[in-house]
JSON list of C-alpha atoms in Angstrom, two decimals:
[
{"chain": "D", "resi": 1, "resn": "UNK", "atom": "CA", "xyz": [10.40, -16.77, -34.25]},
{"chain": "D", "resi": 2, "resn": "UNK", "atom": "CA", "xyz": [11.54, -14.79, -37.29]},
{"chain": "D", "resi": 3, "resn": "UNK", "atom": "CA", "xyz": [12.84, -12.21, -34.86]},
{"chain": "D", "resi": 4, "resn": "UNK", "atom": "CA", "xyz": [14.69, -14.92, -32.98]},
{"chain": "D", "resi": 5, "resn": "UNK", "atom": "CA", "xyz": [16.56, -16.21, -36.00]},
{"chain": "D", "resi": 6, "resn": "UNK", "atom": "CA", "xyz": [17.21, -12.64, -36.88]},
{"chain": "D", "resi": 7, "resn": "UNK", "atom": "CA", "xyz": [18.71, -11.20, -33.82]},
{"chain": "D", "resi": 8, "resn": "UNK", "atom": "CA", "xyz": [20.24, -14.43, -32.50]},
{"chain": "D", "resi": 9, "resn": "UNK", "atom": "CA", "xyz": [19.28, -16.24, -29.59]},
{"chain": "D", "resi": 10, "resn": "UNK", "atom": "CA", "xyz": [22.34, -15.02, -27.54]},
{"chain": "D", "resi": 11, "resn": "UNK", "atom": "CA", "xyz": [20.79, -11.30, -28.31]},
{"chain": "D", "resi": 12, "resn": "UNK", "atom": "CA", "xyz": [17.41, -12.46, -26.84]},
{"chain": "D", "resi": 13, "resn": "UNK", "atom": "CA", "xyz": [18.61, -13.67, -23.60]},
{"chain": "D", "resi": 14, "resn": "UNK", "atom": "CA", "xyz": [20.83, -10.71, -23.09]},
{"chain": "D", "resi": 15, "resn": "UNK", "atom": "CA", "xyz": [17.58, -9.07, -23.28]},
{"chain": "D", "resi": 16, "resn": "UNK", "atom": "CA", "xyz": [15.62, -10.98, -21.05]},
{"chain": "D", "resi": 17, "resn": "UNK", "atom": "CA", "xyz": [18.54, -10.75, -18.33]},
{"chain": "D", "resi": 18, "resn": "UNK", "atom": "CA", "xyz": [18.19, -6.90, -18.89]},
{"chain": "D", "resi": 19, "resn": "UNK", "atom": "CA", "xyz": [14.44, -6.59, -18.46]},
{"chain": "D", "resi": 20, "resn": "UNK", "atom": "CA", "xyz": [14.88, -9.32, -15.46]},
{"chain": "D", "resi": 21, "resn": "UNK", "atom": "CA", "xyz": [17.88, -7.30, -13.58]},
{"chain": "D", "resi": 22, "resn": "UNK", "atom": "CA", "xyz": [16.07, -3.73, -13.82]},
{"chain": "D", "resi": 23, "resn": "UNK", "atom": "CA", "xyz": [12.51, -5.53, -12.50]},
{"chain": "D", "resi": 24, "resn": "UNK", "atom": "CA", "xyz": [15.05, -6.97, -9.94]},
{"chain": "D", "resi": 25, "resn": "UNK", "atom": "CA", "xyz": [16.68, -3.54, -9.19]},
{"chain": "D", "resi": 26, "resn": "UNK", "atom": "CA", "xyz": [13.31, -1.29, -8.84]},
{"chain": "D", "resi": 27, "resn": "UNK", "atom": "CA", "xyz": [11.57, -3.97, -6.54]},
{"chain": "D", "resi": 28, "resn": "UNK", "atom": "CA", "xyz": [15.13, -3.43, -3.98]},
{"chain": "D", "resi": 29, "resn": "UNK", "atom": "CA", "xyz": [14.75, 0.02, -4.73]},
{"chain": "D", "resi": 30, "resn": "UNK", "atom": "CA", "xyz": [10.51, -0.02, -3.60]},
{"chain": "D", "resi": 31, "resn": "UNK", "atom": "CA", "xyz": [11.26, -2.15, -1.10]},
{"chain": "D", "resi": 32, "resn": "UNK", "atom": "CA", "xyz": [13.92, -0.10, 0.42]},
{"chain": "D", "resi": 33, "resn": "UNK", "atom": "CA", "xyz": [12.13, 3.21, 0.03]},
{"chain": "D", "resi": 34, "resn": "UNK", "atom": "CA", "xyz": [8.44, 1.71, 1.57]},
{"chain": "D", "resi": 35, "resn": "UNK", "atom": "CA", "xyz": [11.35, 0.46, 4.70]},
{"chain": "D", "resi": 36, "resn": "UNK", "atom": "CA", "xyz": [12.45, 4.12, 5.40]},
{"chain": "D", "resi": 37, "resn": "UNK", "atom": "CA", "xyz": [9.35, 5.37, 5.17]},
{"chain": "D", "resi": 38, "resn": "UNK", "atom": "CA", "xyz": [7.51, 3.36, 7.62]},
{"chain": "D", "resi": 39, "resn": "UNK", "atom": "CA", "xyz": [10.87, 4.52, 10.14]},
{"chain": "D", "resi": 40, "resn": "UNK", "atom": "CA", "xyz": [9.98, 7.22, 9.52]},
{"chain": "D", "resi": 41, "resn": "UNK", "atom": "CA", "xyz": [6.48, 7.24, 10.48]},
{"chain": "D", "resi": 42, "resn": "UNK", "atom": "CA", "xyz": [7.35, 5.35, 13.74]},
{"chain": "D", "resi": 43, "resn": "UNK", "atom": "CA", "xyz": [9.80, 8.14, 14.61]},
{"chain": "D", "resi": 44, "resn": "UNK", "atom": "CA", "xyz": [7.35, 10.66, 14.23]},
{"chain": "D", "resi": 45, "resn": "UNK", "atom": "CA", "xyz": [4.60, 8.72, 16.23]},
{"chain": "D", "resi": 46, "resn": "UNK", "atom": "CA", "xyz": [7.22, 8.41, 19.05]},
{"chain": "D", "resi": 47, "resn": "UNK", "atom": "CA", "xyz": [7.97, 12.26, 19.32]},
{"chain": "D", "resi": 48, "resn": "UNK", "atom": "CA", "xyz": [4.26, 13.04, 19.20]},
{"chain": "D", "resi": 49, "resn": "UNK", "atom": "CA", "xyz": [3.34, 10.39, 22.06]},
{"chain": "D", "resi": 50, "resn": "UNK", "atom": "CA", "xyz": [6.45, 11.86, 24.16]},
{"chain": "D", "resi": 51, "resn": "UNK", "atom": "CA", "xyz": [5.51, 15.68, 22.92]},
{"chain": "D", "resi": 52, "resn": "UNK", "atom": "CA", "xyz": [1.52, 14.99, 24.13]},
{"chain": "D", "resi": 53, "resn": "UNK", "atom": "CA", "xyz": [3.01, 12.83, 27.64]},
{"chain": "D", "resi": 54, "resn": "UNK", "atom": "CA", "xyz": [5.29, 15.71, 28.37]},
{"chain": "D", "resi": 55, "resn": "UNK", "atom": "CA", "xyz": [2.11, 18.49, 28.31]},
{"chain": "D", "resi": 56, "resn": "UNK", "atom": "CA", "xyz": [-0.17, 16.36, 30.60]},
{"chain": "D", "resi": 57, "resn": "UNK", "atom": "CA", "xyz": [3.01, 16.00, 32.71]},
{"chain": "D", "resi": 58, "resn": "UNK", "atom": "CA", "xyz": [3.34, 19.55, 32.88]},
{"chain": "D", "resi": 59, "resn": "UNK", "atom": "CA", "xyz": [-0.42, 20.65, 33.23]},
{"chain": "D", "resi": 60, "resn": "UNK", "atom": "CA", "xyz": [-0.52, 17.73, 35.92]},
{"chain": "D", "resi": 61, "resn": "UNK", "atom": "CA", "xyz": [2.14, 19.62, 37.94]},
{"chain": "D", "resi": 62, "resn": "UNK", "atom": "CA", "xyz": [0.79, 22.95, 37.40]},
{"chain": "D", "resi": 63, "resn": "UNK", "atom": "CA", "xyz": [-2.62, 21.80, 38.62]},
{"chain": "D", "resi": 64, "resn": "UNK", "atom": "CA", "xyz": [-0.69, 19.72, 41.78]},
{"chain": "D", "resi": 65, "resn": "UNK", "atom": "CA", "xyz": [1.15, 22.69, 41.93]},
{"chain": "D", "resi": 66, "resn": "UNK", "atom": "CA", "xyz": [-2.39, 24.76, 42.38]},
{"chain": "D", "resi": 67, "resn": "UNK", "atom": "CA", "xyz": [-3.73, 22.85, 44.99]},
{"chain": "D", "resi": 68, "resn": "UNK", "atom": "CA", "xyz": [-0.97, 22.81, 47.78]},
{"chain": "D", "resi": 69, "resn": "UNK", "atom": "CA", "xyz": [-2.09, 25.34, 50.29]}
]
């Protein structure tokens, strides 16, 4: 309380708001990163389902391919 009467009570909310705004600003910032990471990851999944669907596409036609007489 001796710290309050000292700085001012005006100088301990501008603190507060200051501490509250930069929690406020890295959450957005986490949030936001942990978004474009998991598009990431879904991207990637996608081209490795296509990449492995397009080989057994191919080996299916070379092995169709085989077989004709």
């Amino acid at each position: 309380f001796l710290g309050i009467f000292l700085v001012g009570w005006e100088t301990v909310k501008l603190i507060q708001y200051r501490i509250k705004h930069h929690v406020k600003k890295t959450v957005q910032d986490t949030y936001d990163y942990t978004k474009e990471i998991s598009k990431k990851g879904y991207h990637h999944t996608k081209k490795l389902h296509k990449k492995g669907m397009d080989r057994i596409a191919k080996t299916s036609k070379a092995i169709a391919d085989k077989m004709k007489p």
